[in-house]
Amino acid sequence: MKNYTTQMDAARKGIITKEIEAVAKKERMETSKLMELVASGRVAIPANKNHVSLSPEGVGEGLRTKINVNLGISKDCRCIDTELEKVQKAIDMKAEAIMDLSSFGKTEEFRKRVVEMSPAMIGTVPMYDAVGFYDKELKDITASEFLDVVKKHAEDGVDFMTIHAGVNRETAHIFKRNSRLTNIVSRGGSLLYAWMELTGNENPFYEYYDELLDICAQYDVTISLGDACRPGSIADSTDASQIKELILLGELTKRAWEKNVQIIVEGPGHMSLNEIQSNMLLQKKLCHGAPFYVLGPIVTDVAPGYDHITSAIGGAIAAASGADFLCYVTPAEHLRLPDLDDMKEGIIASRIAAHAADIAKGIPGARDWDNSMSKARAELDWEKMFELSMDPEKARRYRASSVPAHEDSCTMCGKMCAVRTMNRVMAGKDINILRNDD
């Protein structure tokens, strides 16, 4: 019989769980140090008691920057097999988290299959599921029914849930008094705002937050406090609505920690480059060092079809400035449900951003990978370069598509390759650029 409720509760009691032990090993961190971070809330280990296939990961201070992959069925794209193929691809590409954002029909079958097959932590947004779960119009769903959906997701083994508890009636008043170019772009946030307007009631996730915390404590579900008022354009970033909600999320963070419930706080959104660092510092301050999870930030609004790039630029800066968790963005952002190729591009872009930030943050072992690749390049060891590549398949395919005359070069530089030239001259060999002999 376990004598703790959550990973935070265990850490505060000095109990080394198998999850804490596994994360400490992955992160090359002393177990005592990790326990201190989990106990204080600066690291979360999302690990639902019912997710038996989980390979646990930590999110937060001093750890590798993690990435999340969004997928799920919708009314227009409802093929479960296609989405399960994406789940497997995300796992193969080493994503640490997968969020099931399914928003149509009875999603339980898909959610359970994802939890069963995935060693990655699984997240959901119960608000998306409520309409389909009850087969009711939004305004007819009751507060208790919203909480029941949360409990159902917890029972099914979901490790973390986005809960938009910060868009309460007070936040809504601020939003109304301060106009925006793109209003509320969070899907869950807009649905809750609409529900409050239609019913005249308080946000149920805010009004019954203590009941929500009890559910999460029972199953050890980490709450990812959703930023309903995240900016959907660079014009709206760091405005009154965003900051008002962030202040409230900081208060909700402390209330959760009082019940040993782990917290991740979500952040922007669309934001110009010069605002990112200050936003990361502000979040960490207002939310007491809780792990920070960002969507992007997308640093310009004019590149549809390339938002995996605009997001990676912002994500690298955000993570280097303190963000702990990056939600991937694909080339299909704002345009359609991503297909398998879109997902792959988004994962690679997000992993590049995360790794670049880890180098900047001095995460143990981060530079070792790059140094190994540099050594392989200096030795013109192509096979080793492929093995070390973030995307080995693409690297091999590019190399094979344009074969050089000399194996110790590529078709861009040929025998003028700087590495080849330096290797030869430093070994006392002849430099023969024009002759056909070696």
XYZ file of C-alpha atoms in Angstrom, residues 77-421:
345
model
C -11.061 14.075 -39.771
C -12.346 11.224 -37.648
C -10.169 8.264 -38.671
C -8.842 6.662 -35.480
C -6.321 4.489 -37.343
C -4.728 7.561 -38.955
C -4.338 9.249 -35.576
C -2.931 6.092 -33.997
C -0.331 6.009 -36.767
C 0.627 9.538 -35.720
C 0.864 8.414 -32.086
C 3.325 5.689 -33.018
C 5.352 8.097 -35.173
C 5.526 10.614 -32.326
C 6.762 7.870 -29.993
C 9.347 6.735 -32.547
C 10.568 10.328 -32.882
C 11.096 10.568 -29.106
C 8.397 13.081 -28.202
C 8.086 13.120 -24.430
C 4.379 14.001 -24.424
C 1.328 13.471 -26.613
C -1.874 15.447 -26.185
C -5.126 13.928 -27.385
C -7.141 16.949 -28.501
C -10.040 14.890 -29.876
C -13.130 17.030 -30.186
C -15.774 14.842 -31.839
C -17.932 11.923 -30.851
C -17.220 9.315 -28.217
C -13.479 9.708 -27.765
C -13.001 7.174 -24.980
C -11.899 4.336 -27.278
C -9.169 6.416 -28.889
C -7.976 7.886 -25.582
C -7.695 4.474 -23.926
C -5.752 3.050 -26.864
C -3.325 5.976 -26.809
C -2.715 5.575 -23.071
C -2.249 1.820 -23.448
C 0.320 2.036 -26.260
C 2.253 5.137 -25.227
C 5.334 5.304 -22.984
C 5.122 9.095 -23.454
C 3.044 11.078 -20.979
C -0.494 11.702 -22.222
C -2.399 14.959 -21.951
C -5.968 15.942 -22.774
C -8.307 18.925 -22.649
C -11.510 17.607 -21.027
C -13.401 20.713 -22.149
C -13.070 19.550 -25.764
C -14.626 16.205 -24.935
C -17.610 17.418 -22.925
C -19.941 18.258 -25.820
C -19.449 14.900 -27.518
C -19.420 12.959 -24.237
C -22.876 14.190 -23.242
C -24.234 14.845 -26.751
C -25.536 18.178 -25.485
C -25.319 21.756 -26.635
C -22.681 23.714 -24.745
C -25.089 25.821 -22.687
C -26.916 22.726 -21.402
C -23.861 21.102 -19.809
C -23.785 21.533 -16.040
C -20.827 22.326 -13.800
C -20.898 18.853 -12.248
C -20.897 17.274 -15.696
C -17.711 19.151 -16.624
C -16.039 17.740 -13.511
C -17.283 14.248 -14.322
C -15.461 14.409 -17.676
C -12.272 15.289 -15.824
C -12.755 12.263 -13.581
C -13.356 10.021 -16.585
C -10.110 11.154 -18.234
C -8.277 10.599 -14.939
C -9.690 7.075 -14.648
C -8.528 6.365 -18.198
C -4.900 7.093 -17.256
C -4.324 10.633 -18.558
C -1.177 12.111 -16.998
C -1.855 15.835 -17.405
C -4.916 17.864 -18.342
C -5.256 21.380 -19.629
C -7.785 23.094 -17.392
C -8.750 26.682 -18.236
C -9.527 27.723 -14.663
C -8.097 31.228 -15.056
C -10.748 32.629 -17.387
C -13.254 33.381 -14.644
C -15.852 36.136 -14.669
C -13.344 38.665 -13.336
C -10.915 37.870 -16.162
C -13.807 38.106 -18.614
C -14.579 41.640 -17.415
C -10.973 42.654 -18.062
C -11.190 41.138 -21.538
C -14.371 43.063 -22.309
C -12.850 46.374 -21.203
C -9.649 45.896 -23.193
C -10.304 45.188 -26.866
C -8.118 42.766 -28.801
C -7.335 42.276 -32.452
C -7.952 38.522 -32.285
C -10.160 38.166 -29.172
C -9.813 34.751 -27.442
C -8.101 32.159 -29.659
C -7.847 29.317 -27.160
C -10.434 26.694 -28.165
C -11.093 25.621 -24.570
C -10.962 29.190 -23.345
C -13.452 30.411 -25.944
C -15.858 27.575 -25.096
C -15.730 28.401 -21.384
C -16.127 32.116 -22.050
C -19.152 31.329 -24.225
C -20.573 29.006 -21.542
C -20.277 31.741 -18.921
C -21.951 34.265 -21.233
C -24.749 31.847 -22.159
C -25.492 30.673 -18.615
C -24.486 33.660 -16.491
C -22.553 31.270 -14.241
C -18.971 31.264 -13.015
C -16.364 29.102 -14.765
C -16.992 25.683 -13.168
C -13.292 24.806 -13.108
C -12.665 27.956 -11.060
C -15.768 27.784 -8.868
C -15.223 24.119 -8.021
C -11.441 24.151 -8.128
C -11.109 22.312 -4.806
C -13.249 19.442 -6.109
C -11.111 19.385 -9.257
C -7.963 19.164 -7.128
C -9.391 16.231 -5.191
C -9.890 14.301 -8.446
C -6.364 15.079 -9.594
C -4.862 14.086 -6.248
C -6.705 10.759 -6.300
C -5.158 9.711 -9.634
C -1.998 11.864 -9.505
C -3.010 13.927 -12.524
C -0.908 17.012 -13.177
C -2.942 20.126 -13.980
C -1.693 22.130 -16.917
C -3.262 25.497 -16.153
C -4.479 26.644 -19.560
C -3.959 30.180 -20.764
C -7.369 30.947 -22.224
C -6.260 34.530 -22.867
C -3.005 33.670 -24.612
C -2.324 36.111 -27.463
C -3.425 34.907 -30.889
C -1.508 37.657 -32.644
C 1.598 39.658 -31.869
C -0.683 42.695 -31.502
C -2.312 41.147 -28.412
C 0.759 39.914 -26.555
C 1.492 40.996 -22.980
C -1.849 42.795 -22.751
C -4.209 43.240 -19.805
C -6.160 40.020 -20.414
C -3.050 37.840 -20.647
C -1.464 39.313 -17.521
C -4.693 39.300 -15.491
C -5.128 35.593 -16.192
C -1.462 34.890 -15.412
C -1.808 36.489 -11.972
C -4.800 34.258 -11.281
C -2.924 31.175 -12.509
C -0.240 31.953 -9.927
C -2.879 31.934 -7.181
C -4.330 28.654 -8.478
C -0.839 27.148 -8.521
C -0.389 27.736 -4.789
C -3.841 26.307 -4.037
C -2.979 23.141 -5.962
C 0.346 22.710 -4.168
C -1.459 22.921 -0.839
C -3.193 19.670 -1.854
C -0.011 18.114 -3.298
C -1.311 18.422 -6.863
C 1.416 19.063 -9.440
C 1.094 22.069 -11.730
C 2.366 23.148 -15.135
C 1.451 26.662 -16.301
C 0.715 27.351 -19.960
C 1.857 30.467 -21.792
C 1.833 32.310 -25.119
C 0.960 32.178 -27.950
C 1.934 34.742 -30.554
C 4.595 37.220 -29.401
C 7.319 39.368 -30.928
C 10.914 38.382 -30.256
C 11.696 41.271 -27.941
C 8.905 40.356 -25.489
C 9.697 36.664 -25.007
C 12.412 36.817 -22.365
C 10.508 39.246 -20.145
C 7.389 37.099 -20.389
C 9.295 34.020 -19.247
C 10.705 35.915 -16.259
C 7.261 37.321 -15.416
C 5.621 33.895 -15.515
C 8.224 32.291 -13.304
C 7.851 35.147 -10.812
C 4.047 35.262 -10.731
C 3.667 31.460 -10.743
C 6.317 30.778 -8.089
C 8.746 28.870 -10.299
C 6.217 26.345 -11.593
C 7.125 24.640 -14.886
C 6.168 26.735 -17.910
C 4.651 25.258 -21.091
C 4.538 27.428 -24.238
C 2.850 27.168 -27.616
C 5.646 28.595 -29.726
C 5.728 31.482 -29.156
C 4.988 32.202 -32.812
C 7.054 35.293 -33.571
C 5.311 36.586 -36.688
C 1.763 36.216 -37.995
C 2.484 36.219 -41.736
C 3.954 32.755 -42.435
C 1.095 30.237 -42.740
C 2.540 26.988 -43.994
C 5.806 27.681 -42.165
C 4.672 28.138 -38.592
C 6.826 25.217 -37.441
C 9.696 27.628 -38.185
C 8.152 30.744 -36.608
C 7.368 28.606 -33.565
C 10.838 27.043 -33.321
C 12.440 30.495 -33.354
C 10.256 31.640 -30.467
C 10.477 28.304 -28.669
C 14.267 28.342 -28.624
C 14.311 31.839 -27.118
C 11.556 30.981 -24.637
C 13.231 27.795 -23.426
C 16.644 29.454 -23.190
C 14.922 32.116 -21.053
C 13.251 29.662 -18.684
C 10.387 27.819 -20.405
C 10.461 24.080 -19.668
C 8.028 22.496 -22.109
C 7.408 23.276 -25.791
C 4.184 22.445 -27.580
C 5.079 21.638 -31.152
C 3.585 23.621 -34.029
C 3.307 22.156 -37.526
C 3.312 23.711 -41.024
C -0.468 23.148 -40.984
C -1.057 25.521 -38.040
C -4.043 27.817 -38.727
C -4.771 25.889 -41.945
C -5.900 22.270 -41.340
C -5.488 19.180 -39.190
C -1.835 18.147 -39.580
C -1.062 14.997 -41.564
C 1.790 12.604 -40.795
C 4.381 14.623 -42.731
C 3.254 17.875 -41.058
C 3.605 16.215 -37.680
C 7.124 15.033 -38.460
C 8.202 18.534 -39.530
C 6.700 19.994 -36.369
C 8.426 17.479 -34.101
C 11.845 18.041 -35.661
C 11.490 21.834 -35.494
C 10.429 21.664 -31.856
C 13.219 19.227 -30.924
C 15.769 21.554 -32.538
C 14.439 24.462 -30.486
C 14.439 22.421 -27.277
C 17.960 21.096 -27.777
C 19.341 24.506 -28.734
C 17.867 25.907 -25.532
C 19.315 23.072 -23.454
C 22.787 23.946 -24.761
C 22.226 27.570 -23.765
C 20.926 26.553 -20.310
C 23.885 24.265 -19.678
C 21.795 21.147 -19.198
C 24.158 18.248 -18.354
C 25.024 16.225 -21.445
C 23.388 18.584 -23.939
C 26.653 19.604 -25.617
C 27.969 16.036 -25.701
C 25.676 15.168 -28.602
C 26.899 18.147 -30.632
C 30.524 17.441 -29.814
C 30.126 13.850 -31.004
C 28.618 15.071 -34.261
C 31.438 17.594 -34.736
C 34.008 14.855 -34.208
C 32.298 12.676 -36.816
C 32.288 15.593 -39.264
C 35.955 16.328 -38.650
C 36.706 12.691 -39.445
C 34.320 12.650 -42.430
C 32.631 9.643 -40.839
C 29.349 9.730 -42.715
C 27.820 6.671 -41.052
C 28.467 8.114 -37.601
C 26.960 11.435 -38.699
C 23.785 9.633 -39.789
C 23.558 7.771 -36.476
C 23.870 11.019 -34.520
C 21.403 12.965 -36.674
C 18.144 14.155 -35.169
C 16.501 12.765 -38.319
C 18.786 9.984 -39.640
C 16.415 9.011 -42.443
C 16.446 12.457 -44.009
C 20.208 12.821 -43.654
C 20.784 9.479 -45.403
C 18.281 10.325 -48.132
C 19.904 13.677 -48.902
C 23.357 12.143 -49.042
C 22.178 9.330 -51.337
C 20.313 11.696 -53.667
C 23.520 13.425 -54.851
C 26.542 11.124 -54.729
C 29.989 12.841 -54.890
C 32.902 11.650 -57.010
C 35.007 11.338 -53.868
C 33.580 9.646 -50.775
C 35.388 12.049 -48.426
C 33.401 15.043 -49.730
C 29.910 16.043 -50.764
C 28.566 17.458 -54.014
C 28.540 21.025 -52.705
C 32.295 21.390 -52.219
C 33.779 18.295 -53.816
C 37.565 18.224 -53.459
C 37.470 21.825 -52.195
C 35.904 20.545 -48.977
C 37.568 22.429 -46.125
C 37.490 19.403 -43.832
C 39.075 17.170 -46.493
C 41.731 19.785 -47.243
